[in-house]
PDB file of C-alpha atoms in Angstrom:
ATOM      1  CA  ALA A1326     120.970 119.569  38.321  1.00  0.00           C
ATOM      2  CA  ILE A1327     116.836 121.484  39.613  1.00  0.00           C
ATOM      3  CA  GLY A1328     118.064 124.340  42.306  1.00  0.00           C
ATOM      4  CA  THR A1329     121.655 125.121  40.762  1.00  0.00           C
ATOM      5  CA  PRO A1330     122.798 128.493  39.765  1.00  0.00           C
ATOM      6  CA  ALA A1331     123.412 128.290  36.014  1.00  0.00           C
ATOM      7  CA  ILE A1332     124.506 130.501  33.616  1.00  0.00           C
ATOM      8  CA  GLY A1333     123.471 129.519  29.309  1.00  0.00           C
ATOM      9  CA  ILE A1334     126.098 131.478  27.049  1.00  0.00           C
ATOM     10  CA  PHE A1335     124.473 131.303  23.010  1.00  0.00           C
ATOM     11  CA  GLY A1336     125.813 132.343  19.784  1.00  0.00           C
ATOM     12  CA  PRO A1337     125.054 130.007  16.964  1.00  0.00           C
ATOM     13  CA  THR A1338     122.336 128.582  19.083  1.00  0.00           C
ATOM     14  CA  SER A1339     119.010 130.153  20.269  1.00  0.00           C
ATOM     15  CA  PRO A1340     118.268 130.463  24.317  1.00  0.00           C
ATOM     16  CA  TYR A1341     114.749 130.577  23.267  1.00  0.00           C
ATOM     17  CA  HIS A1342     114.374 126.650  22.722  1.00  0.00           C
ATOM     18  CA  TRP A1343     118.137 125.568  24.375  1.00  0.00           C
ATOM     19  CA  ALA A1344     118.037 128.107  27.589  1.00  0.00           C
ATOM     20  CA  PRO A1345     118.214 126.073  30.884  1.00  0.00           C
ATOM     21  CA  LEU A1346     114.765 126.118  32.927  1.00  0.00           C
ATOM     22  CA  ASN A1347     115.783 126.432  36.189  1.00  0.00           C
ATOM     23  CA  GLY A1348     114.827 129.609  38.094  1.00  0.00           C
ATOM     24  CA  LEU A1349     118.150 130.427  39.059  1.00  0.00           C
ATOM     25  CA  ALA A1350     119.476 130.046  36.053  1.00  0.00           C
ATOM     26  CA  ALA A1351     120.129 133.310  33.570  1.00  0.00           C
ATOM     27  CA  THR A1352     121.122 133.418  29.279  1.00  0.00           C
ATOM     28  CA  ILE A1353     123.769 135.409  27.677  1.00  0.00           C
ATOM     29  CA  LYS A1354     123.012 136.266  23.907  1.00  0.00           C
ATOM     30  CA  ARG A1355     125.065 139.256  21.825  1.00  0.00           C
ATOM     31  CA  ALA A1356     123.219 141.838  22.439  1.00  0.00           C
ATOM     32  CA  THR A1357     121.727 142.390  19.176  1.00  0.00           C
ATOM     33  CA  ASP A1358     121.156 139.565  16.282  1.00  0.00           C
ATOM     34  CA  LEU A1359     123.220 138.628  13.166  1.00  0.00           C
ATOM     35  CA  PRO A1360     121.825 138.179   9.887  1.00  0.00           C
ATOM     36  CA  CYS A1361     122.668 134.406  10.169  1.00  0.00           C
ATOM     37  CA  GLN A1362     121.533 133.456  13.869  1.00  0.00           C
ATOM     38  CA  PRO A1363     120.827 130.943  14.792  1.00  0.00           C
ATOM     39  CA  CYS A1364     122.625 129.136  12.156  1.00  0.00           C
ATOM     40  CA  HIS A1365     122.994 125.979  14.384  1.00  0.00           C
ATOM     41  CA  LYS A1366     126.676 125.230  12.962  1.00  0.00           C
ATOM     42  CA  PRO A1367     129.417 124.142  14.976  1.00  0.00           C
ATOM     43  CA  VAL A1368     132.104 125.975  12.825  1.00  0.00           C
ATOM     44  CA  CYS A1369     130.661 129.795  11.404  1.00  0.00           C
ATOM     45  CA  THR A1370     129.934 130.419   7.779  1.00  0.00           C
ATOM     46  CA  GLN A1371     130.543 134.006   8.321  1.00  0.00           C
ATOM     47  CA  ASN A1372     134.259 133.753   9.478  1.00  0.00           C
ATOM     48  CA  ASP A1373     133.984 135.843  12.098  1.00  0.00           C
ATOM     49  CA  HIS A1374     132.076 134.041  15.206  1.00  0.00           C
ATOM     50  CA  HIS A1375     130.134 137.525  16.203  1.00  0.00           C
ATOM     51  CA  CYS A1376     127.560 136.285  17.718  1.00  0.00           C
ATOM     52  CA  MET A1377     130.550 134.509  20.206  1.00  0.00           C
ATOM     53  CA  ARG A1378     132.968 137.106  20.258  1.00  0.00           C
ATOM     54  CA  ASP A1379     131.367 140.296  21.102  1.00  0.00           C
ATOM     55  CA  ILE A1380     129.722 138.313  24.211  1.00  0.00           C
ATOM     56  CA  THR A1381     132.302 139.995  26.565  1.00  0.00           C
ATOM     57  CA  ALA A1382     134.572 138.761  29.298  1.00  0.00           C
ATOM     58  CA  SER A1383     133.314 140.939  31.741  1.00  0.00           C
ATOM     59  CA  GLU A1384     129.029 140.380  31.126  1.00  0.00           C
ATOM     60  CA  VAL A1385     129.488 137.149  31.539  1.00  0.00           C
ATOM     61  CA  VAL A1386     131.717 137.728  34.847  1.00  0.00           C
ATOM     62  CA  GLU A1387     128.973 139.577  35.908  1.00  0.00           C
ATOM     63  CA  THR A1388     125.927 137.139  34.804  1.00  0.00           C
ATOM     64  CA  ALA A1389     127.697 134.713  36.727  1.00  0.00           C
ATOM     65  CA  GLN A1390     127.739 137.472  40.491  1.00  0.00           C
ATOM     66  CA  ARG A1391     124.319 138.264  39.520  1.00  0.00           C
ATOM     67  CA  VAL A1392     123.415 133.899  39.190  1.00  0.00           C
ATOM     68  CA  MET A1393     125.325 133.578  42.232  1.00  0.00           C
ATOM     69  CA  ALA A1394     123.815 135.916  44.511  1.00  0.00           C
ATOM     70  CA  ASN A1395     120.224 135.686  43.580  1.00  0.00           C
ATOM     71  CA  ALA A1396     121.161 132.108  44.932  1.00  0.00           C
ATOM     72  CA  ARG A1397     121.894 132.367  48.028  1.00  0.00           C
TER      73      ARG A1397
END
C-alpha cells in the first residue's frame, strides 16, 4: 500500500524490473553481480544460490531499521 515501508530482496530477479515503487522502500541484492544473474529461475541452475546466500541477515536487519526510521 502507499506509504507502507517495504523491502525487496532480490537474488534471481532484477530490482530494475521488480523493485517496490514506494518512496519508503529499499532494495537488497548481492553486492556484485553474478554471470547468471538475473536468471529468473525458481531453481538455481548453478546449484549454489549465491545470489541469495550472499545477502546477510545483518544486511536485511540494517536495511529494515533504516527503512523504518525513515518512515517516522
